[in-house]
Amino acid sequence: MIPVRFMSRQGVYVFPPGLTQSAEMRLGGVVTHTNRLPGMDGAFDQYGHGPAPLEVGNVRVTFGMVDESGESLDAQRDAVMALAAWGKGMLVAQPTILAAPERYCWARANNVRIAERPAGDTEMIQQVSIDFQVAEARWHVNRFSVGRWGFGLKWGGGTKWGGDAPAQTCAGELTAFEVDNAGIVAALPRIVIAVGPGQSVANWVLERVVGVTVEDQVSLAGPLVAGDIVQIDCRSAAVLMNYGDAYSRLASLRPSWMELPPGRSLLRVRMAAGDECSVRVLYDDAYL
């Protein structure tokens, strides 16, 4: 993949088209946790058969800037150096197959290197290298609503704002449905609960089930009444009820709350017999 632009609240920086010399992407590292045991070979793996957590990612982009007149290279250098003060934003890259959708990660420029060599015509030709730190070490393909308005991404495959994530009608004690993560690593969803007119919910529970085992579970304590909207954002670790904080009402089995592994996942909503609401599960396909 070749990075094409970096976007934050401060603006959009487009890497000079056709002048990218190299792109090094390290988003596949993991943090192992093993302990040597006396008298035994090897070590005990604290994560068992499950995946280890991902290491902080790093993307290095090296590209050239050209100014044959020698009049604007300083301005180009200033524009690059300004990225260090832009904060976290979306680093967007194009896969090798040009027809494939763009991927993005949430990144921060943490090192900008510009080597000026007076004997090397650096007043006209300049090489730049930028290191981006990626705290959430995933590349995303925008599917539903994780992108940000105005950042130039296609929404939901270009269909409409917010994509086309279906609203699942949930009624009674148990409602089951499936979602599909087309990526290669677990996606962290945003779960939206909407209680319509004449509906109510008490002690709402969402489970991800593999076989007969509940692998992940999030639950919301207390009642929800008609007109309530709750957003459980697993990526941001935030819970909003009618746009106010409701973090204290959430309980979960795992620190990541709810993960959608690659492939299809079976989800189950549990409520009381007379309860009813709609549920949308919003996420991006995730890659390394």
PDB file of C-alpha atoms in Angstrom:
ATOM      1  CA  MET A   1       0.000   0.000   0.000  1.00  0.00           C
ATOM      2  CA  ILE A   2       1.074   3.565  -0.657  1.00  0.00           C
ATOM      3  CA  PRO A   3       0.007   6.383   1.721  1.00  0.00           C
ATOM      4  CA  VAL A   4      -1.735   9.140  -0.216  1.00  0.00           C
ATOM      5  CA  ARG A   5      -2.827  11.735   2.374  1.00  0.00           C
ATOM      6  CA  PHE A   6      -2.993  12.609   6.055  1.00  0.00           C
ATOM      7  CA  MET A   7      -6.097  14.324   7.424  1.00  0.00           C
ATOM      8  CA  SER A   8      -6.839  15.893  10.791  1.00  0.00           C
ATOM      9  CA  ARG A   9      -8.934  18.751  12.115  1.00  0.00           C
ATOM     10  CA  GLN A  10      -6.148  21.122  11.033  1.00  0.00           C
ATOM     11  CA  GLY A  11      -6.368  20.214   7.376  1.00  0.00           C
ATOM     12  CA  VAL A  12      -5.450  17.731   4.651  1.00  0.00           C
ATOM     13  CA  TYR A  13      -1.886  17.016   3.503  1.00  0.00           C
ATOM     14  CA  VAL A  14      -1.590  15.160   0.184  1.00  0.00           C
ATOM     15  CA  PHE A  15       1.722  13.402  -0.411  1.00  0.00           C
ATOM     16  CA  PRO A  16       3.173  14.595  -3.747  1.00  0.00           C
ATOM     17  CA  PRO A  17       1.636  12.303  -6.409  1.00  0.00           C
ATOM     18  CA  GLY A  18       4.130   9.939  -7.981  1.00  0.00           C
ATOM     19  CA  LEU A  19       7.005  10.985  -5.687  1.00  0.00           C
ATOM     20  CA  THR A  20       6.641   8.406  -2.896  1.00  0.00           C
ATOM     21  CA  GLN A  21       9.941   6.516  -2.744  1.00  0.00           C
ATOM     22  CA  SER A  22       9.131   3.979  -0.009  1.00  0.00           C
ATOM     23  CA  ALA A  23       6.529   3.095   2.600  1.00  0.00           C
ATOM     24  CA  GLU A  24       7.415   0.916   5.596  1.00  0.00           C
ATOM     25  CA  MET A  25       4.445  -0.307   7.606  1.00  0.00           C
ATOM     26  CA  ARG A  26       4.871  -2.147  10.917  1.00  0.00           C
ATOM     27  CA  LEU A  27       1.417  -2.959  12.209  1.00  0.00           C
ATOM     28  CA  GLY A  28       1.823  -6.707  12.628  1.00  0.00           C
ATOM     29  CA  GLY A  29       3.842  -6.833  15.847  1.00  0.00           C
ATOM     30  CA  VAL A  30       2.366  -8.453  18.965  1.00  0.00           C
ATOM     31  CA  VAL A  31       3.132  -8.191  22.679  1.00  0.00           C
ATOM     32  CA  THR A  32       3.935 -11.657  24.010  1.00  0.00           C
ATOM     33  CA  HIS A  33       3.704 -12.576  27.675  1.00  0.00           C
ATOM     34  CA  THR A  34       5.542 -15.758  28.646  1.00  0.00           C
ATOM     35  CA  ASN A  35       7.003 -16.995  31.932  1.00  0.00           C
ATOM     36  CA  ARG A  36       9.787 -19.522  32.443  1.00  0.00           C
ATOM     37  CA  LEU A  37       8.771 -22.373  34.758  1.00  0.00           C
ATOM     38  CA  PRO A  38      11.423 -24.138  36.897  1.00  0.00           C
ATOM     39  CA  GLY A  39      12.419 -27.519  35.555  1.00  0.00           C
ATOM     40  CA  MET A  40      10.431 -27.188  32.329  1.00  0.00           C
ATOM     41  CA  ASP A  41      11.415 -26.511  28.751  1.00  0.00           C
ATOM     42  CA  GLY A  42      10.280 -23.330  27.023  1.00  0.00           C
ATOM     43  CA  ALA A  43       7.868 -21.106  28.878  1.00  0.00           C
ATOM     44  CA  PHE A  44       4.220 -20.732  29.848  1.00  0.00           C
ATOM     45  CA  ASP A  45       2.254 -18.582  27.409  1.00  0.00           C
ATOM     46  CA  GLN A  46      -0.097 -16.342  29.392  1.00  0.00           C
ATOM     47  CA  TYR A  47      -2.412 -15.924  26.396  1.00  0.00           C
ATOM     48  CA  GLY A  48      -2.970 -19.648  25.871  1.00  0.00           C
ATOM     49  CA  HIS A  49      -4.292 -20.372  22.391  1.00  0.00           C
ATOM     50  CA  GLY A  50      -5.732 -16.889  21.949  1.00  0.00           C
ATOM     51  CA  PRO A  51      -4.100 -14.011  20.041  1.00  0.00           C
ATOM     52  CA  ALA A  52      -1.655 -11.719  21.812  1.00  0.00           C
ATOM     53  CA  PRO A  53      -2.451  -7.990  21.858  1.00  0.00           C
ATOM     54  CA  LEU A  54      -1.037  -5.895  19.056  1.00  0.00           C
ATOM     55  CA  GLU A  55       2.045  -3.724  19.492  1.00  0.00           C
ATOM     56  CA  VAL A  56       1.931   0.002  18.777  1.00  0.00           C
ATOM     57  CA  GLY A  57       2.201   0.377  15.007  1.00  0.00           C
ATOM     58  CA  ASN A  58       4.530   2.559  12.960  1.00  0.00           C
ATOM     59  CA  VAL A  59       4.309   3.782   9.363  1.00  0.00           C
ATOM     60  CA  ARG A  60       7.282   5.483   7.675  1.00  0.00           C
ATOM     61  CA  VAL A  61       6.719   7.367   4.447  1.00  0.00           C
ATOM     62  CA  THR A  62       9.672   8.623   2.373  1.00  0.00           C
ATOM     63  CA  PHE A  63       8.932  10.881  -0.561  1.00  0.00           C
ATOM     64  CA  GLY A  64      10.407  13.670  -2.643  1.00  0.00           C
ATOM     65  CA  MET A  65       9.532  17.307  -3.157  1.00  0.00           C
ATOM     66  CA  VAL A  66      10.498  19.109  -6.335  1.00  0.00           C
ATOM     67  CA  ASP A  67      10.720  22.807  -7.168  1.00  0.00           C
ATOM     68  CA  GLU A  68      12.583  23.497 -10.399  1.00  0.00           C
ATOM     69  CA  SER A  69      12.366  27.254  -9.883  1.00  0.00           C
ATOM     70  CA  GLY A  70      13.885  27.082  -6.396  1.00  0.00           C
ATOM     71  CA  GLU A  71      11.241  29.503  -5.113  1.00  0.00           C
ATOM     72  CA  SER A  72       8.689  27.336  -3.260  1.00  0.00           C
ATOM     73  CA  LEU A  73      10.611  24.503  -1.622  1.00  0.00           C
ATOM     74  CA  ASP A  74      10.770  26.344   1.717  1.00  0.00           C
ATOM     75  CA  ALA A  75       6.976  26.583   1.696  1.00  0.00           C
ATOM     76  CA  GLN A  76       6.736  22.863   0.927  1.00  0.00           C
ATOM     77  CA  ARG A  77       9.100  22.065   3.795  1.00  0.00           C
ATOM     78  CA  ASP A  78       7.057  24.227   6.172  1.00  0.00           C
ATOM     79  CA  ALA A  79       3.878  22.426   5.145  1.00  0.00           C
ATOM     80  CA  VAL A  80       5.477  19.081   5.973  1.00  0.00           C
ATOM     81  CA  MET A  81       6.906  20.245   9.329  1.00  0.00           C
ATOM     82  CA  ALA A  82       3.462  21.545  10.318  1.00  0.00           C
ATOM     83  CA  LEU A  83       2.200  17.940  10.477  1.00  0.00           C
ATOM     84  CA  ALA A  84       4.028  17.512  13.795  1.00  0.00           C
ATOM     85  CA  ALA A  85       1.538  19.945  15.352  1.00  0.00           C
ATOM     86  CA  TRP A  86      -1.596  18.533  13.732  1.00  0.00           C
ATOM     87  CA  GLY A  87      -2.313  15.884  16.339  1.00  0.00           C
ATOM     88  CA  LYS A  88      -3.971  12.560  15.576  1.00  0.00           C
ATOM     89  CA  GLY A  89      -5.663  12.110  12.223  1.00  0.00           C
ATOM     90  CA  MET A  90      -6.461   9.674   9.465  1.00  0.00           C
ATOM     91  CA  LEU A  91      -3.544   8.346   7.424  1.00  0.00           C
ATOM     92  CA  VAL A  92      -5.072   7.078   4.178  1.00  0.00           C
ATOM     93  CA  ALA A  93      -3.351   4.565   1.888  1.00  0.00           C
ATOM     94  CA  GLN A  94      -4.194   3.021  -1.477  1.00  0.00           C
ATOM     95  CA  PRO A  95      -3.734  -0.758  -1.867  1.00  0.00           C
ATOM     96  CA  THR A  96      -1.733  -2.094  -4.794  1.00  0.00           C
ATOM     97  CA  ILE A  97      -4.939  -2.930  -6.656  1.00  0.00           C
ATOM     98  CA  LEU A  98      -6.122   0.537  -7.605  1.00  0.00           C
ATOM     99  CA  ALA A  99      -9.770  -0.534  -7.722  1.00  0.00           C
ATOM    100  CA  ALA A 100      -9.623  -1.695  -4.088  1.00  0.00           C
ATOM    101  CA  PRO A 101     -11.123   0.681  -1.500  1.00  0.00           C
ATOM    102  CA  GLU A 102      -8.766   2.952   0.402  1.00  0.00           C
ATOM    103  CA  ARG A 103      -7.647   1.941   3.880  1.00  0.00           C
ATOM    104  CA  TYR A 104      -6.958   4.266   6.776  1.00  0.00           C
ATOM    105  CA  CYS A 105      -5.495   4.171  10.279  1.00  0.00           C
ATOM    106  CA  TRP A 106      -5.566   6.675  13.131  1.00  0.00           C
ATOM    107  CA  ALA A 107      -2.037   8.031  13.276  1.00  0.00           C
ATOM    108  CA  ARG A 108       0.124  10.803  14.680  1.00  0.00           C
ATOM    109  CA  ALA A 109       3.199  12.261  12.986  1.00  0.00           C
ATOM    110  CA  ASN A 110       5.912  11.808  15.619  1.00  0.00           C
ATOM    111  CA  ASN A 111       9.073  12.398  13.604  1.00  0.00           C
ATOM    112  CA  VAL A 112       9.725  14.433  10.453  1.00  0.00           C
ATOM    113  CA  ARG A 113      13.191  14.217   8.869  1.00  0.00           C
ATOM    114  CA  ILE A 114      14.404  16.546   6.148  1.00  0.00           C
ATOM    115  CA  ALA A 115      18.077  16.220   5.188  1.00  0.00           C
ATOM    116  CA  GLU A 116      19.343  19.340   3.425  1.00  0.00           C
ATOM    117  CA  ARG A 117      22.594  19.011   1.497  1.00  0.00           C
ATOM    118  CA  PRO A 118      23.719  22.238  -0.175  1.00  0.00           C
ATOM    119  CA  ALA A 119      25.939  20.286  -2.562  1.00  0.00           C
ATOM    120  CA  GLY A 120      23.019  18.053  -3.550  1.00  0.00           C
ATOM    121  CA  ASP A 121      20.670  20.621  -5.064  1.00  0.00           C
ATOM    122  CA  THR A 122      18.306  20.437  -2.093  1.00  0.00           C
ATOM    123  CA  GLU A 123      17.009  23.858  -2.960  1.00  0.00           C
ATOM    124  CA  MET A 124      15.240  22.163  -5.898  1.00  0.00           C
ATOM    125  CA  ILE A 125      14.965  18.467  -4.949  1.00  0.00           C
ATOM    126  CA  GLN A 126      14.303  17.437  -1.356  1.00  0.00           C
ATOM    127  CA  GLN A 127      13.827  14.048   0.308  1.00  0.00           C
ATOM    128  CA  VAL A 128      11.466  13.848   3.292  1.00  0.00           C
ATOM    129  CA  SER A 129      10.798  10.980   5.699  1.00  0.00           C
ATOM    130  CA  ILE A 130       7.882  11.001   8.167  1.00  0.00           C
ATOM    131  CA  ASP A 131       7.272   8.475  10.962  1.00  0.00           C
ATOM    132  CA  PHE A 132       3.646   8.029  12.003  1.00  0.00           C
ATOM    133  CA  GLN A 133       2.776   6.323  15.275  1.00  0.00           C
ATOM    134  CA  VAL A 134      -0.375   4.190  15.150  1.00  0.00           C
ATOM    135  CA  ALA A 135      -1.659   3.564  18.687  1.00  0.00           C
ATOM    136  CA  GLU A 136      -4.555   1.426  17.440  1.00  0.00           C
ATOM    137  CA  ALA A 137      -2.550  -0.842  15.159  1.00  0.00           C
ATOM    138  CA  ARG A 138      -5.175  -1.507  12.499  1.00  0.00           C
ATOM    139  CA  TRP A 139      -5.915  -0.439   8.956  1.00  0.00           C
ATOM    140  CA  HIS A 140      -9.632   0.110   8.396  1.00  0.00           C
ATOM    141  CA  VAL A 141     -11.834  -0.078   5.330  1.00  0.00           C
ATOM    142  CA  ASN A 142     -14.747   2.257   5.900  1.00  0.00           C
ATOM    143  CA  ARG A 143     -17.981   0.282   5.876  1.00  0.00           C
ATOM    144  CA  PHE A 144     -20.635   2.017   7.952  1.00  0.00           C
ATOM    145  CA  SER A 145     -19.939   5.112  10.016  1.00  0.00           C
ATOM    146  CA  VAL A 146     -16.484   5.031  11.557  1.00  0.00           C
ATOM    147  CA  GLY A 147     -15.075   7.603   9.112  1.00  0.00           C
ATOM    148  CA  ARG A 148     -15.432  11.342   9.568  1.00  0.00           C
ATOM    149  CA  TRP A 149     -17.472  13.727   7.444  1.00  0.00           C
ATOM    150  CA  GLY A 150     -15.444  15.758   4.974  1.00  0.00           C
ATOM    151  CA  PHE A 151     -12.406  13.470   4.992  1.00  0.00           C
ATOM    152  CA  GLY A 152     -13.047  12.262   1.461  1.00  0.00           C
ATOM    153  CA  LEU A 153     -13.911   8.632   2.213  1.00  0.00           C
ATOM    154  CA  LYS A 154     -16.721   6.779   0.487  1.00  0.00           C
ATOM    155  CA  TRP A 155     -19.491   6.136   2.991  1.00  0.00           C
ATOM    156  CA  GLY A 156     -20.755   2.585   3.178  1.00  0.00           C
ATOM    157  CA  GLY A 157     -19.325   1.680  -0.224  1.00  0.00           C
ATOM    158  CA  GLY A 158     -20.447   4.999  -1.606  1.00  0.00           C
ATOM    159  CA  THR A 159     -24.150   4.372  -0.992  1.00  0.00           C
ATOM    160  CA  LYS A 160     -25.137   6.904   1.646  1.00  0.00           C
ATOM    161  CA  TRP A 161     -23.901   8.699   4.743  1.00  0.00           C
ATOM    162  CA  GLY A 162     -23.572   6.215   7.585  1.00  0.00           C
ATOM    163  CA  GLY A 163     -23.524   3.253   5.231  1.00  0.00           C
ATOM    164  CA  ASP A 164     -26.221   0.623   5.183  1.00  0.00           C
ATOM    165  CA  ALA A 165     -25.841  -1.178   8.525  1.00  0.00           C
ATOM    166  CA  PRO A 166     -29.243  -2.809   9.083  1.00  0.00           C
ATOM    167  CA  ALA A 167     -31.306  -1.983  12.154  1.00  0.00           C
ATOM    168  CA  GLN A 168     -32.059  -5.306  13.819  1.00  0.00           C
ATOM    169  CA  THR A 169     -35.505  -5.454  15.416  1.00  0.00           C
ATOM    170  CA  CYS A 170     -35.083  -7.143  18.787  1.00  0.00           C
ATOM    171  CA  ALA A 171     -38.115  -8.327  20.745  1.00  0.00           C
ATOM    172  CA  GLY A 172     -38.651 -10.680  23.648  1.00  0.00           C
ATOM    173  CA  GLU A 173     -36.191 -12.745  25.582  1.00  0.00           C
ATOM    174  CA  LEU A 174     -33.795 -13.652  22.737  1.00  0.00           C
ATOM    175  CA  THR A 175     -33.034 -12.252  19.284  1.00  0.00           C
ATOM    176  CA  ALA A 176     -30.123 -13.666  17.240  1.00  0.00           C
ATOM    177  CA  PHE A 177     -28.464 -12.225  14.130  1.00  0.00           C
ATOM    178  CA  GLU A 178     -25.097 -12.342  12.337  1.00  0.00           C
ATOM    179  CA  VAL A 179     -22.528  -9.763  11.261  1.00  0.00           C
ATOM    180  CA  ASP A 180     -19.546 -10.228   8.946  1.00  0.00           C
ATOM    181  CA  ASN A 181     -16.047  -8.747   9.353  1.00  0.00           C
ATOM    182  CA  ALA A 182     -14.363  -9.040   5.940  1.00  0.00           C
ATOM    183  CA  GLY A 183     -10.970  -8.043   7.404  1.00  0.00           C
ATOM    184  CA  ILE A 184      -8.181 -10.160   8.895  1.00  0.00           C
ATOM    185  CA  VAL A 185      -8.163  -8.956  12.530  1.00  0.00           C
ATOM    186  CA  ALA A 186     -10.856  -8.226  15.094  1.00  0.00           C
ATOM    187  CA  ALA A 187     -12.960  -5.087  14.611  1.00  0.00           C
ATOM    188  CA  LEU A 188     -14.191  -2.977  17.533  1.00  0.00           C
ATOM    189  CA  PRO A 189     -17.826  -2.020  16.913  1.00  0.00           C
ATOM    190  CA  ARG A 190     -20.083   0.854  17.891  1.00  0.00           C
ATOM    191  CA  ILE A 191     -23.397  -0.573  19.094  1.00  0.00           C
ATOM    192  CA  VAL A 192     -26.464   1.684  18.861  1.00  0.00           C
ATOM    193  CA  ILE A 193     -29.652   0.833  20.782  1.00  0.00           C
ATOM    194  CA  ALA A 194     -32.806   2.762  19.880  1.00  0.00           C
ATOM    195  CA  VAL A 195     -36.066   2.441  21.830  1.00  0.00           C
ATOM    196  CA  GLY A 196     -39.034   3.399  19.679  1.00  0.00           C
ATOM    197  CA  PRO A 197     -42.491   4.722  20.566  1.00  0.00           C
ATOM    198  CA  GLY A 198     -44.375   2.396  22.889  1.00  0.00           C
ATOM    199  CA  GLN A 199     -41.251   0.325  23.540  1.00  0.00           C
ATOM    200  CA  SER A 200     -39.182  -0.202  26.686  1.00  0.00           C
ATOM    201  CA  VAL A 201     -36.159  -2.265  27.755  1.00  0.00           C
ATOM    202  CA  ALA A 202     -34.750  -3.337  31.115  1.00  0.00           C
ATOM    203  CA  ASN A 203     -31.287  -4.833  31.686  1.00  0.00           C
ATOM    204  CA  TRP A 204     -30.272  -5.150  28.029  1.00  0.00           C
ATOM    205  CA  VAL A 205     -27.578  -7.751  27.147  1.00  0.00           C
ATOM    206  CA  LEU A 206     -25.625  -8.408  23.919  1.00  0.00           C
ATOM    207  CA  GLU A 207     -23.608 -11.616  23.562  1.00  0.00           C
ATOM    208  CA  ARG A 208     -21.177 -12.883  20.930  1.00  0.00           C
ATOM    209  CA  VAL A 209     -21.519 -16.653  20.837  1.00  0.00           C
ATOM    210  CA  VAL A 210     -19.158 -19.289  19.442  1.00  0.00           C
ATOM    211  CA  GLY A 211     -20.784 -22.720  19.562  1.00  0.00           C
ATOM    212  CA  VAL A 212     -22.314 -22.812  23.013  1.00  0.00           C
ATOM    213  CA  THR A 213     -19.800 -20.418  24.621  1.00  0.00           C
ATOM    214  CA  VAL A 214     -20.384 -16.716  25.238  1.00  0.00           C
ATOM    215  CA  GLU A 215     -17.042 -15.229  24.141  1.00  0.00           C
ATOM    216  CA  ASP A 216     -17.942 -11.541  24.635  1.00  0.00           C
ATOM    217  CA  GLN A 217     -20.796  -9.848  26.442  1.00  0.00           C
ATOM    218  CA  VAL A 218     -21.836  -6.274  27.154  1.00  0.00           C
ATOM    219  CA  SER A 219     -24.844  -5.419  29.296  1.00  0.00           C
ATOM    220  CA  LEU A 220     -26.608  -2.210  30.220  1.00  0.00           C
ATOM    221  CA  ALA A 221     -28.123  -2.031  33.702  1.00  0.00           C
ATOM    222  CA  GLY A 222     -31.435  -0.354  34.391  1.00  0.00           C
ATOM    223  CA  PRO A 223     -34.398   0.694  32.261  1.00  0.00           C
ATOM    224  CA  LEU A 224     -34.578   2.294  28.827  1.00  0.00           C
ATOM    225  CA  VAL A 225     -37.768   4.071  27.770  1.00  0.00           C
ATOM    226  CA  ALA A 226     -39.288   5.229  24.495  1.00  0.00           C
ATOM    227  CA  GLY A 227     -37.040   7.766  22.763  1.00  0.00           C
ATOM    228  CA  ASP A 228     -33.800   6.637  24.447  1.00  0.00           C
ATOM    229  CA  ILE A 229     -30.730   6.137  22.240  1.00  0.00           C
ATOM    230  CA  VAL A 230     -27.634   4.441  23.664  1.00  0.00           C
ATOM    231  CA  GLN A 231     -24.263   4.197  21.929  1.00  0.00           C
ATOM    232  CA  ILE A 232     -21.688   1.696  23.198  1.00  0.00           C
ATOM    233  CA  ASP A 233     -18.426   2.612  21.440  1.00  0.00           C
ATOM    234  CA  CYS A 234     -15.966  -0.231  22.000  1.00  0.00           C
ATOM    235  CA  ARG A 235     -13.151   1.512  20.137  1.00  0.00           C
ATOM    236  CA  SER A 236     -13.374   4.707  22.207  1.00  0.00           C
ATOM    237  CA  ALA A 237     -14.404   2.922  25.441  1.00  0.00           C
ATOM    238  CA  ALA A 238     -17.342   5.302  25.820  1.00  0.00           C
ATOM    239  CA  VAL A 239     -21.039   4.865  26.565  1.00  0.00           C
ATOM    240  CA  LEU A 240     -23.515   7.618  25.720  1.00  0.00           C
ATOM    241  CA  MET A 241     -27.216   7.668  26.552  1.00  0.00           C
ATOM    242  CA  ASN A 242     -29.104  10.458  24.787  1.00  0.00           C
ATOM    243  CA  TYR A 243     -25.623  12.012  24.252  1.00  0.00           C
ATOM    244  CA  GLY A 244     -24.883  12.060  27.997  1.00  0.00           C
ATOM    245  CA  ASP A 245     -22.337   9.844  29.767  1.00  0.00           C
ATOM    246  CA  ALA A 246     -23.676   6.436  30.835  1.00  0.00           C
ATOM    247  CA  TYR A 247     -20.403   4.576  31.373  1.00  0.00           C
ATOM    248  CA  SER A 248     -21.398   3.463  34.886  1.00  0.00           C
ATOM    249  CA  ARG A 249     -24.331   1.459  33.524  1.00  0.00           C
ATOM    250  CA  LEU A 250     -22.173  -0.830  31.353  1.00  0.00           C
ATOM    251  CA  ALA A 251     -20.715  -4.194  32.327  1.00  0.00           C
ATOM    252  CA  SER A 252     -18.556  -6.436  30.144  1.00  0.00           C
ATOM    253  CA  LEU A 253     -16.723  -9.755  30.221  1.00  0.00           C
ATOM    254  CA  ARG A 254     -13.537  -8.492  28.552  1.00  0.00           C
ATOM    255  CA  PRO A 255     -11.438  -5.307  28.619  1.00  0.00           C
ATOM    256  CA  SER A 256     -12.174  -4.676  24.926  1.00  0.00           C
ATOM    257  CA  TRP A 257     -15.932  -5.031  25.632  1.00  0.00           C
ATOM    258  CA  MET A 258     -16.946  -6.570  22.292  1.00  0.00           C
ATOM    259  CA  GLU A 259     -14.753  -7.742  19.410  1.00  0.00           C
ATOM    260  CA  LEU A 260     -15.869  -8.969  15.996  1.00  0.00           C
ATOM    261  CA  PRO A 261     -13.247 -11.460  14.767  1.00  0.00           C
ATOM    262  CA  PRO A 262     -12.667 -12.061  11.046  1.00  0.00           C
ATOM    263  CA  GLY A 263     -15.565 -13.815   9.391  1.00  0.00           C
ATOM    264  CA  ARG A 264     -19.133 -14.153  10.581  1.00  0.00           C
ATOM    265  CA  SER A 265     -20.126 -13.643  14.209  1.00  0.00           C
ATOM    266  CA  LEU A 266     -23.351 -14.738  15.874  1.00  0.00           C
ATOM    267  CA  LEU A 267     -24.776 -12.066  18.173  1.00  0.00           C
ATOM    268  CA  ARG A 268     -27.661 -12.490  20.629  1.00  0.00           C
ATOM    269  CA  VAL A 269     -29.697  -9.766  22.316  1.00  0.00           C
ATOM    270  CA  ARG A 270     -31.283 -10.794  25.629  1.00  0.00           C
ATOM    271  CA  MET A 271     -34.082  -8.828  27.301  1.00  0.00           C
ATOM    272  CA  ALA A 272     -37.276  -9.423  29.249  1.00  0.00           C
ATOM    273  CA  ALA A 273     -40.242 -11.101  27.541  1.00  0.00           C
ATOM    274  CA  GLY A 274     -42.102  -7.882  26.737  1.00  0.00           C
ATOM    275  CA  ASP A 275     -39.125  -5.718  25.826  1.00  0.00           C
ATOM    276  CA  GLU A 276     -38.463  -4.353  22.341  1.00  0.00           C
ATOM    277  CA  CYS A 277     -35.847  -2.128  20.650  1.00  0.00           C
ATOM    278  CA  SER A 278     -33.694  -1.889  17.521  1.00  0.00           C
ATOM    279  CA  VAL A 279     -29.943  -2.513  17.446  1.00  0.00           C
ATOM    280  CA  ARG A 280     -27.333  -1.446  14.868  1.00  0.00           C
ATOM    281  CA  VAL A 281     -23.756  -2.780  14.955  1.00  0.00           C
ATOM    282  CA  LEU A 282     -21.405  -0.366  13.177  1.00  0.00           C
ATOM    283  CA  TYR A 283     -17.788  -1.251  12.420  1.00  0.00           C
ATOM    284  CA  ASP A 284     -15.031  -1.103   9.833  1.00  0.00           C
ATOM    285  CA  ASP A 285     -13.360  -4.148   8.310  1.00  0.00           C
ATOM    286  CA  ALA A 286      -9.942  -4.314   9.973  1.00  0.00           C
ATOM    287  CA  TYR A 287      -6.524  -5.213   8.513  1.00  0.00           C
ATOM    288  CA  LEU A 288      -2.831  -5.134   9.405  1.00  0.00           C
TER     289      LEU A 288
END
